[in-house]
Coordinates of C-alpha atoms in Angstrom, one line a residue:
M1 CA 87.6 47.9 67.5
K2 CA 89.9 44.7 67.8
S3 CA 88.2 41.7 69.2
K4 CA 89.4 38.6 70.7
E5 CA 89.4 36.1 68.6
V6 CA 86.4 33.8 67.9
L7 CA 87.1 30.5 67.8
M8 CA 84.9 28.2 65.4
T9 CA 83.5 24.4 66.3
A10 CA 81.9 22.1 64.0
L11 CA 78.0 21.7 64.6
L12 CA 76.2 19.0 63.4
T13 CA 72.5 20.1 62.3
F14 CA 73.8 21.9 59.6
S15 CA 70.9 19.9 57.9
L16 CA 67.5 21.4 59.5
L17 CA 68.7 24.9 58.5
A18 CA 67.5 27.2 55.2
P19 CA 69.6 25.8 51.9
L20 CA 73.4 27.4 51.3
Q21 CA 72.8 31.4 50.3
L22 CA 76.1 33.4 49.5
S23 CA 75.4 36.1 47.1
I24 CA 78.9 37.0 44.8
P25 CA 79.6 40.1 43.4
A26 CA 79.5 40.2 39.8
S27 CA 81.9 42.2 37.5
A28 CA 80.9 46.3 37.0
E29 CA 80.5 47.4 33.9
S30 CA 82.9 49.6 31.7
S31 CA 80.1 51.8 31.9
D32 CA 80.9 52.9 35.9
V33 CA 84.3 54.4 34.9
L34 CA 84.3 58.1 34.4
A35 CA 87.7 58.4 33.4
K36 CA 91.5 56.6 33.1
G37 CA 94.8 58.1 34.8
N38 CA 98.1 57.6 32.9
L39 CA 99.3 54.8 31.2
V40 CA 102.6 53.4 32.6
K41 CA 103.6 51.8 30.6
P42 CA 107.7 51.0 30.9
G43 CA 108.0 49.0 28.4
K44 CA 106.6 46.9 25.1
G45 CA 105.7 43.5 26.3
G46 CA 102.2 42.0 27.8
T47 CA 98.7 40.9 26.6
P48 CA 95.8 43.5 27.6
R49 CA 94.7 43.3 30.9
Q50 CA 91.2 45.1 32.2
T51 CA 89.5 44.5 35.7
Y52 CA 86.7 45.9 38.3
C53 CA 85.2 46.4 41.7
P54 CA 81.7 44.5 41.7
P55 CA 78.9 47.1 40.9
S56 CA 78.7 50.0 44.1
M57 CA 82.2 49.3 45.1
A58 CA 85.3 50.6 44.5
A59 CA 89.1 49.7 45.9
A60 CA 90.2 51.0 49.2
G61 CA 94.0 50.0 48.7
I62 CA 96.4 47.3 46.7
T63 CA 97.9 44.0 47.8
I64 CA 101.1 43.4 45.2
D65 CA 103.5 40.1 44.7
L66 CA 107.1 41.3 44.4
G67 CA 109.2 38.5 43.0
K68 CA 113.4 37.9 44.1
G69 CA 113.6 40.4 40.7
E70 CA 113.2 43.7 39.3
L71 CA 109.7 42.4 38.6
L72 CA 106.1 43.2 40.3
L73 CA 104.9 40.0 39.1
D74 CA 101.4 40.4 40.8
L75 CA 98.7 43.5 41.0
R76 CA 95.2 43.0 43.5
I77 CA 92.7 45.6 43.3
E78 CA 91.1 45.7 47.8
C79 CA 87.3 46.7 46.6
I80 CA 84.9 47.5 49.7
D81 CA 81.2 48.8 49.3
Q82 CA 81.4 52.9 50.3
A83 CA 78.8 52.2 53.2
M84 CA 81.6 50.7 54.9
L85 CA 84.0 53.5 55.1
D86 CA 81.1 55.4 57.7
K87 CA 81.7 52.1 60.4
G88 CA 85.6 52.5 60.5
V89 CA 87.0 49.1 58.7
D90 CA 90.0 48.5 59.0
S91 CA 90.2 45.9 56.6
Y92 CA 88.3 44.8 53.7
A93 CA 87.4 41.9 51.1
P94 CA 89.7 41.9 48.1
Y95 CA 87.2 40.4 45.7
T96 CA 89.1 41.2 41.9
K97 CA 92.7 41.0 41.2
F98 CA 94.7 42.1 38.0
Y99 CA 96.9 38.9 37.5
G100 CA 100.7 39.6 36.6
R101 CA 100.5 35.4 36.3
V102 CA 99.5 32.9 38.7
A103 CA 99.9 33.1 41.7
S104 CA 102.7 31.2 43.5
A105 CA 101.9 30.7 47.4
D106 CA 106.2 31.4 47.8
L107 CA 105.9 34.3 46.9
P108 CA 105.8 37.5 49.7
T109 CA 102.3 39.4 48.7
R110 CA 101.8 42.1 50.5
T111 CA 98.9 45.1 51.5
F112 CA 98.8 48.3 51.4
L113 CA 94.8 49.8 52.5
C114 CA 94.2 53.1 52.4
P115 CA 93.2 55.3 56.3
A116 CA 89.5 54.5 57.4
G117 CA 87.4 57.3 55.2
S118 CA 88.7 57.0 52.2
L119 CA 89.8 55.4 48.6
L120 CA 92.5 54.9 46.5
T121 CA 92.9 57.2 43.6
G122 CA 95.5 56.4 41.9
L123 CA 99.2 54.1 42.3
R124 CA 102.3 56.0 42.2
M125 CA 105.8 53.3 40.9
A126 CA 109.1 53.1 40.5
T127 CA 110.2 51.9 37.3
N128 CA 113.3 50.5 35.1
S129 CA 112.6 48.1 32.1
F130 CA 109.4 46.8 34.3
I131 CA 107.3 48.0 36.6
W132 CA 109.6 47.5 40.0
D133 CA 107.4 49.2 42.7
M134 CA 104.6 50.9 44.0
S135 CA 102.8 52.8 46.9
P136 CA 98.6 53.4 46.5
V137 CA 97.5 57.6 46.7
C138 CA 94.3 58.1 48.9
G139 CA 92.2 60.3 49.0
N140 CA 88.7 61.1 50.9
P141 CA 85.3 60.0 48.2
E142 CA 83.4 63.1 49.6
T143 CA 86.1 66.7 48.6
G144 CA 89.0 65.1 47.1
E145 CA 91.6 65.6 49.6
T146 CA 94.7 63.6 49.8
T147 CA 95.2 61.5 52.7
L148 CA 98.3 58.7 51.9
D149 CA 100.1 60.3 48.8
P150 CA 103.7 58.8 50.1
K151 CA 106.9 59.7 47.7
L152 CA 108.9 55.6 48.0
G153 CA 107.6 52.4 47.2
S154 CA 105.9 49.7 49.5
S155 CA 108.5 46.7 49.4
R156 CA 111.7 48.0 48.1
G157 CA 111.6 52.3 49.4
K158 CA 112.2 53.1 45.6
P159 CA 111.2 56.6 44.0
L160 CA 108.0 56.7 42.7
T161 CA 108.8 58.4 39.8
S162 CA 105.7 57.5 37.5
A163 CA 102.1 57.6 38.1
S164 CA 98.4 56.8 37.3
I165 CA 95.8 59.1 39.2
C166 CA 92.6 59.2 38.5
P167 CA 91.4 63.1 37.4
T168 CA 88.0 65.0 38.9
V169 CA 85.5 65.0 36.4
S170 CA 82.9 68.2 36.3
G171 CA 84.5 69.4 39.8
K172 CA 83.7 66.4 41.6
P173 CA 87.0 63.7 42.3
T174 CA 86.4 60.1 40.7
Y175 CA 88.6 56.9 42.6
V176 CA 89.7 53.5 41.1
V177 CA 87.2 51.6 40.5
G178 CA 89.7 49.3 37.4
L179 CA 92.4 48.6 36.7
D180 CA 94.0 48.6 32.5
G181 CA 97.5 48.0 31.2
F182 CA 99.3 44.8 29.9
S183 CA 101.2 42.0 32.0
G184 CA 103.1 39.1 31.0
G185 CA 105.5 37.6 33.7
G186 CA 104.3 40.4 35.6
V187 CA 102.4 43.8 35.7
D188 CA 104.0 45.1 32.3
A189 CA 101.9 48.5 32.7
V190 CA 99.4 49.8 34.8
Q191 CA 96.6 53.0 33.8
V192 CA 94.3 53.3 36.7
L193 CA 90.3 53.0 35.4
C194 CA 87.9 55.9 37.6
G195 CA 85.1 56.8 38.0
R196 CA 82.5 57.3 41.1
T197 CA 79.8 55.8 43.1
L198 CA 76.8 56.8 45.9
K199 CA 76.2 54.8 48.0
S200 CA 72.7 52.9 48.2
N201 CA 71.2 54.7 51.1
S202 CA 72.0 57.7 50.2
K203 CA 70.7 60.5 50.5
I204 CA 69.1 62.2 47.4
T205 CA 68.2 65.9 46.9
L206 CA 67.9 66.1 43.3
P207 CA 66.8 68.7 41.3
S208 CA 63.2 69.5 39.9
E209 CA 64.0 70.5 35.5
K210 CA 65.9 69.3 33.4
V211 CA 70.1 69.3 33.5
L212 CA 72.8 68.3 31.9
L213 CA 73.7 64.8 32.1
A214 CA 77.0 64.3 29.8
Q215 CA 78.9 66.8 27.2
Y216 CA 80.8 64.6 24.9
L217 CA 83.2 67.6 23.2
P218 CA 85.9 67.1 21.2
K219 CA 89.4 68.1 21.1
G220 CA 92.8 67.5 20.1
A221 CA 93.5 65.4 17.1
I222 CA 90.2 62.4 17.1
G223 CA 90.3 59.0 14.5
T224 CA 87.4 57.7 13.8
G225 CA 89.2 54.0 16.1
D226 CA 89.0 56.5 18.7
S227 CA 87.8 56.6 22.1
L228 CA 86.6 59.9 23.4
Q229 CA 86.1 60.5 27.7
A230 CA 82.6 62.1 28.3
S231 CA 84.4 65.9 29.6
S232 CA 81.0 66.5 32.1
V233 CA 79.1 64.5 33.8
N234 CA 76.4 64.1 36.5
P235 CA 77.5 63.4 39.4
Y236 CA 74.3 60.7 39.6
V237 CA 75.2 59.4 36.4
N238 CA 78.1 57.2 35.6
F239 CA 78.6 58.1 30.8
S240 CA 80.7 55.7 28.9
A241 CA 83.7 56.5 26.4
L242 CA 82.0 57.8 22.7
D243 CA 83.8 55.3 20.8
Q244 CA 81.9 54.9 16.9
I245 CA 80.9 50.9 15.5
G246 CA 82.0 50.8 12.6
G247 CA 83.4 54.1 11.3
D248 CA 85.2 54.5 8.2
G249 CA 86.0 58.9 9.0
T250 CA 89.2 60.0 8.8
A251 CA 91.5 61.8 11.3
N252 CA 90.8 65.5 12.1
T253 CA 91.7 68.4 15.2
D254 CA 88.6 69.1 17.7
V255 CA 86.2 67.2 15.3
F256 CA 85.0 63.3 15.8
P257 CA 84.4 62.9 12.1
F258 CA 80.8 60.0 11.0
K259 CA 80.8 59.3 8.0
T260 CA 76.7 59.6 7.4
S261 CA 75.1 56.4 5.6
T262 CA 73.0 55.4 2.8
A263 CA 70.8 53.5 5.3
I264 CA 68.1 54.3 7.4
F265 CA 68.7 53.0 10.2
D266 CA 72.3 51.4 10.1
G267 CA 72.9 48.9 12.9
T268 CA 76.7 48.0 12.1
H269 CA 77.5 52.1 11.5
Y270 CA 77.4 54.3 14.6
F271 CA 78.5 56.3 17.6
R272 CA 77.4 54.1 21.1
F273 CA 77.9 55.4 24.0
Y274 CA 77.1 53.6 28.0
V275 CA 74.6 55.0 30.6
T276 CA 73.5 53.3 34.2
P277 CA 72.4 55.4 37.3
A278 CA 75.5 56.5 39.9
S279 CA 72.5 54.3 42.3
P280 CA 70.1 52.1 42.7
N281 CA 67.6 55.1 43.8
V282 CA 68.7 57.3 40.4
F283 CA 66.2 56.9 37.4
I284 CA 67.4 58.5 34.4
K285 CA 65.3 59.9 31.5
V286 CA 67.1 61.2 28.5
T287 CA 64.5 64.6 26.9
Q288 CA 67.1 66.1 24.5
V289 CA 69.9 65.2 22.3
T290 CA 71.9 68.3 20.6
Y291 CA 74.6 67.5 18.1
S292 CA 76.7 70.2 17.0
S293 CA 77.2 69.5 13.5
L294 CA 79.8 70.1 10.7
S295 CA 79.6 68.4 6.8
Y296 CA 81.8 69.9 4.4
A297 CA 81.6 71.3 0.6
V298 CA 80.2 68.9 -2.5
G299 CA 84.5 68.2 -3.8
L300 CA 86.7 68.2 -1.4
G301 CA 89.4 66.1 -0.9
T302 CA 91.3 63.3 -4.0
G303 CA 90.1 60.6 -5.1
N304 CA 87.6 58.3 -4.1
Q305 CA 87.1 60.2 -1.2
K306 CA 86.0 63.2 -2.7
I307 CA 82.7 64.8 -1.3
T308 CA 80.2 63.4 -3.2
G309 CA 77.1 65.0 -1.1
N310 CA 76.2 67.2 1.0
S311 CA 75.2 66.0 4.8
A312 CA 72.7 63.3 5.8
N313 CA 68.9 64.3 6.1
S314 CA 68.1 62.2 8.5
M315 CA 69.6 61.3 12.2
F316 CA 68.0 58.2 14.7
I317 CA 69.0 57.4 18.0
R318 CA 68.1 54.1 19.5
A319 CA 68.4 52.9 23.3
Y320 CA 69.1 49.4 24.2
S321 CA 69.5 47.2 27.1
E322 CA 68.2 43.8 29.0
S323 CA 64.1 45.3 29.1
V324 CA 64.8 48.1 26.8
N325 CA 64.8 48.1 23.1
S326 CA 62.9 51.2 21.6
V327 CA 63.9 53.1 18.5
A328 CA 63.0 57.5 18.3
P329 CA 61.3 58.9 15.3
L330 CA 63.7 59.5 12.7
V331 CA 64.7 63.9 13.1
Q332 CA 65.1 65.0 9.0
I333 CA 67.4 67.6 8.8
S334 CA 68.5 69.6 5.7
P335 CA 71.6 68.6 3.9
T336 CA 74.1 71.1 4.7
N337 CA 77.2 72.1 3.5
D338 CA 78.5 73.6 7.3
S339 CA 78.9 73.8 10.7
R340 CA 74.8 73.5 12.4
L341 CA 72.9 72.6 16.0
L342 CA 71.4 69.4 15.5
E343 CA 68.8 68.2 18.4
F344 CA 66.9 65.1 19.3
S345 CA 63.5 66.9 21.5
K346 CA 61.4 66.0 24.7
N347 CA 59.5 64.5 22.0
N348 CA 61.4 62.4 20.0
L349 CA 62.4 60.8 23.1
S350 CA 59.5 60.2 24.8
V351 CA 58.9 56.5 23.5
I352 CA 62.8 55.7 24.8
P353 CA 62.1 54.7 28.9
S354 CA 63.8 55.9 32.3
V355 CA 67.3 54.2 32.1
K356 CA 66.9 51.9 35.0
G357 CA 70.2 49.9 34.2
R358 CA 73.4 49.7 32.4
T359 CA 71.6 50.7 28.8
E360 CA 72.8 51.0 25.4
F361 CA 72.7 54.4 23.2
Q362 CA 73.1 54.3 19.4
L363 CA 73.3 57.5 16.7
G364 CA 73.7 58.0 13.6
F365 CA 72.6 59.2 10.8
G366 CA 71.3 58.6 7.2
G367 CA 71.9 60.2 3.8
T368 CA 72.1 59.0 -0.5
T369 CA 74.8 57.5 -2.0
G370 CA 78.6 58.9 -2.0
Y371 CA 80.7 60.6 1.3
Q372 CA 79.0 62.9 3.1
Y373 CA 79.6 63.6 6.5
N374 CA 78.7 64.3 10.1
D375 CA 81.6 64.8 12.4
L376 CA 81.1 65.7 15.3
S377 CA 83.1 69.1 16.2
G378 CA 84.1 70.9 19.6
R379 CA 85.7 73.7 16.7
N380 CA 85.2 77.2 16.9
G381 CA 82.8 77.4 19.9
A382 CA 80.8 74.2 19.1
T383 CA 79.5 72.8 21.9
G384 CA 80.1 69.5 20.7
M385 CA 77.3 66.1 22.0
M386 CA 75.1 67.8 24.8
I387 CA 73.3 64.4 26.5
Y388 CA 69.9 66.6 29.2
G389 CA 67.6 64.8 30.9
E390 CA 65.8 64.5 34.5
L391 CA 66.5 62.4 38.2
I392 CA 64.1 60.9 39.5
D393 CA 64.5 59.7 42.9
M394 CA 63.3 56.4 43.4
S395 CA 64.6 56.0 46.9
P396 CA 62.1 53.3 48.9
V397 CA 59.6 54.7 50.5
V398 CA 60.1 54.4 55.1
P399 CA 56.4 54.4 56.4
E400 CA 56.3 57.0 59.4
V401 CA 57.0 55.6 63.1
G402 CA 53.3 56.5 64.8
D403 CA 51.5 54.8 68.2
E404 CA 50.7 51.6 65.3
T405 CA 53.8 52.0 63.7
K406 CA 56.4 50.8 66.5
V407 CA 60.1 50.2 65.9
P408 CA 60.9 46.5 66.7
D409 CA 63.4 46.3 69.2
A410 CA 66.7 44.2 68.3
P411 CA 68.0 40.6 68.0
I412 CA 69.3 39.3 70.7
N413 CA 72.2 36.6 71.6
F414 CA 75.1 36.9 68.5
T415 CA 76.5 33.3 67.9
F416 CA 79.4 32.4 65.3
F417 CA 79.7 28.9 64.8
G418 CA 82.4 27.5 61.5
L419 CA 82.3 23.8 59.9
Q420 CA 85.0 24.0 56.9
N421 CA 83.9 27.1 54.5
T422 CA 80.2 26.3 56.2
G423 CA 79.1 29.9 58.6
L424 CA 76.5 29.7 61.0
V425 CA 74.8 33.0 63.0
T426 CA 72.6 32.6 65.5
V427 CA 70.3 35.0 67.6
D428 CA 67.5 34.6 69.7
V429 CA 64.1 36.4 68.8
P430 CA 63.6 39.6 71.7
K431 CA 60.7 39.1 74.0
S432 CA 58.4 41.1 72.2
L433 CA 58.3 39.6 69.0
L434 CA 58.5 35.9 69.8
S435 CA 54.4 36.3 70.0
E436 CA 54.1 37.7 66.3
V437 CA 57.2 36.0 65.6
K438 CA 55.5 35.1 62.8
Q439 CA 54.7 39.1 61.0
V440 CA 58.6 39.6 61.5
S441 CA 61.5 39.1 59.6
F442 CA 65.8 38.9 60.6
S443 CA 68.5 39.7 57.6
L444 CA 72.1 39.6 57.7
T445 CA 74.6 41.9 56.3
S446 CA 78.2 41.3 55.9
L447 CA 79.9 42.9 52.9
E448 CA 83.5 41.1 53.6
L449 CA 81.6 37.8 52.6
G450 CA 79.9 39.0 50.2
I451 CA 76.5 39.8 51.9
P452 CA 75.7 43.2 50.5
E453 CA 72.5 44.9 51.3
G454 CA 70.9 45.0 48.3
K455 CA 71.3 41.5 49.0
R456 CA 70.5 40.8 52.9
L457 CA 70.1 37.2 53.8
K458 CA 67.2 35.7 55.2
G459 CA 66.9 34.1 58.3
Y460 CA 65.4 30.6 59.3
V461 CA 63.4 31.5 62.6
A462 CA 63.0 28.4 64.8
N463 CA 62.0 27.9 68.3
G464 CA 62.7 31.7 69.0
K465 CA 66.1 31.4 67.6
V466 CA 67.1 32.6 63.8
S467 CA 69.6 31.0 62.0
F468 CA 71.9 32.5 59.4
K469 CA 74.1 29.6 57.1
F470 CA 76.7 31.3 54.6
K471 CA 80.0 30.4 53.7
V472 CA 83.1 31.3 54.0
D473 CA 85.8 31.8 51.7
D474 CA 89.2 30.2 52.5
I475 CA 90.2 33.9 52.3
H476 CA 88.4 35.4 54.6
F477 CA 89.8 33.3 58.0
G478 CA 91.9 35.1 59.9
K479 CA 90.1 38.9 58.0
I480 CA 88.1 41.2 60.1
V481 CA 83.9 40.2 59.3
N482 CA 81.2 42.5 60.0
F483 CA 78.0 41.0 61.0
K484 CA 74.8 43.3 60.9
I485 CA 71.0 42.1 62.5
N486 CA 68.0 43.6 62.0
S487 CA 64.3 42.7 63.1
I488 CA 62.4 43.6 60.5
K489 CA 57.9 44.1 61.1
D490 CA 55.4 46.0 58.8
R491 CA 58.6 47.6 56.7
V492 CA 60.2 48.8 59.7
E493 CA 63.5 48.6 60.8
S494 CA 65.1 47.8 64.4
A495 CA 68.5 49.0 65.4
P496 CA 70.8 47.2 64.0
L497 CA 73.5 44.2 66.0
L498 CA 76.3 44.6 65.2
M499 CA 78.8 42.2 65.3
S500 CA 83.2 42.5 65.0
F501 CA 85.8 40.2 64.8
R502 CA 88.8 38.2 63.5
L503 CA 88.1 35.0 62.0
P504 CA 91.0 32.7 62.8
P505 CA 92.8 30.7 60.6
K506 CA 91.0 27.9 58.9
A507 CA 93.9 24.8 59.9
T508 CA 91.7 26.1 64.2
T509 CA 88.0 25.9 62.9
T510 CA 87.6 22.3 63.3
V511 CA 86.6 20.0 65.7
T512 CA 87.0 16.7 65.3
P513 CA 84.8 14.9 67.6
K514 CA 86.7 11.7 69.4
P515 CA 84.8 8.2 68.7
T516 CA 82.8 6.8 71.8
A517 CA 83.1 3.1 72.4
S518 CA 80.6 1.5 71.0
S519 CA 79.1 -2.5 70.3
K520 CA 79.1 -3.5 66.9
S521 CA 75.7 -3.7 67.0
A522 CA 74.5 -0.6 68.3
P523 CA 74.5 2.4 66.2
K524 CA 77.7 4.3 65.7
S525 CA 76.9 8.0 67.3
T526 CA 78.0 11.4 67.1
P527 CA 78.8 13.2 69.9
K528 CA 77.4 16.4 70.5
V529 CA 79.8 19.4 70.2
V530 CA 79.5 22.4 73.0
P531 CA 80.6 26.0 72.1
P532 CA 82.8 27.7 74.6
K533 CA 81.4 30.1 75.7
A534 CA 82.6 33.5 75.3
T535 CA 82.5 36.2 77.0
T536 CA 80.6 40.0 75.6
V537 CA 78.7 42.3 77.0
K538 CA 76.0 43.8 75.2
C539 CA 76.3 47.7 74.7
V540 CA 73.8 50.9 73.5
K541 CA 75.0 54.3 71.8
A542 CA 72.8 56.1 70.0
G543 CA 70.1 54.1 70.7
V544 CA 72.3 50.9 68.2
T545 CA 73.4 47.8 70.5
R546 CA 76.3 46.8 70.0
V547 CA 77.5 43.4 71.2
F548 CA 81.8 42.6 72.3
T549 CA 84.3 40.2 73.4
S550 CA 84.8 41.9 76.5
T551 CA 83.7 42.5 80.0
S552 CA 83.0 46.0 80.1
C553 CA 82.0 48.5 77.3
P554 CA 84.1 50.4 75.9
P555 CA 84.2 54.6 75.9
G556 CA 81.3 55.7 74.4
Y557 CA 79.1 53.3 75.6
K558 CA 76.4 52.3 77.6
K559 CA 76.0 48.3 79.4
Q560 CA 72.3 48.0 78.5

């Protein structure tokens, strides 16, 4: 819905309100990345660049800065919380940027957004010696069905001969959560980083038994300096690539080489991967890890690389996070010269707590002196490393609504004011809650302004009104902004009061009061600025109340 622009006027009462609160999304961790698209690098220049959407968000479009020559100067991904998809939002706040160079005001900038209900699944590019032009590829995040796949560039209309597209993982679509590549004077190379993040309020139906969380299966040539992407990942979990820290084995085919350490718990030589729940409502308990080990007969190799001992006689696994520092008991194994399946059992892993946030896992081996190998194998039907566990539903318990617990009424009479880069929203406490307002709280969310569901803004209540104070960045002016405000009583939320409108340009948002005549002895006073009255109508549809800047309700709504 397109709303009339709302004039922002100055308020002189901000000092009476609660301190300014603003939630700024943090950068996503690399463990959100399940897979990568192809690296498009037509030239040889540039320095490495990398950027991610904030956690629980994904890209829904791109913004490009065009140079006068045959070079794309800047590329930004437009990131959005998935909850916004259900609301048909047609304007997204760009939280992260992939810089080719320092942005310049005189460069033409164009933004291309995915259709409502879809996310960015890849990029198609026109290239010569550089990346010259670009268009987004979009798809449905649930079905993977393509919703936008252009044949020509977005800006110069050149044929798109190169692409970096998100693959499917375990039969499920992935979509862009970040960018990787190289840049210098412009965007020299681009590779999409792909993930799959669940909505924070997704309905969860989890299996009650152990499930396969991820599998790392070596295929093709690989060496100790390479990263091994997971070949299978459970939809409720994000696994990073498997890396080897301090690796000193040799390259091989269908085998990730690992030279056994002489230390029992080597802090400088191990396999490493990160585990992150895809939803804040899911905890993960790792209950089993199987490892397809390939060792080699004594005497193989030449010179100082000759194998002087069998495989390791123990293996370890440990976990680290902000709240976890656990080491499972050593698993004793018998040295051997052949392939075998090694295992950390549920008993071994019981000391490692459930994964609630991004957690690093380390796995390694200890043995005697000499060249000994316990390579991770995918050769001749070997299964690599398989990680099993239990998915624990931690969704908040919503109390049942009965005679004693009723759904509270929603706030009413939405008003928005602004002063420079500070915004103020006020609503009225509904009459039904005025007598018990001390037992009621009020919350506001606005994803465009960086106030997501997980970091709701709490309202300040006084004299029957609720006030929310927050920051408005320059980039939001001229953009559509959505607000959702709820009353909350006994942990039960009201139907949301929804408001959507386009902020006017910043130059029109500040009104300077005219000075009034006064004597030198009289104290100076500032005239009170009265905001213009906007014509609004309150409408109801399916139990949800919305306020529209209009004289009548849109189709499907009834006037309240």
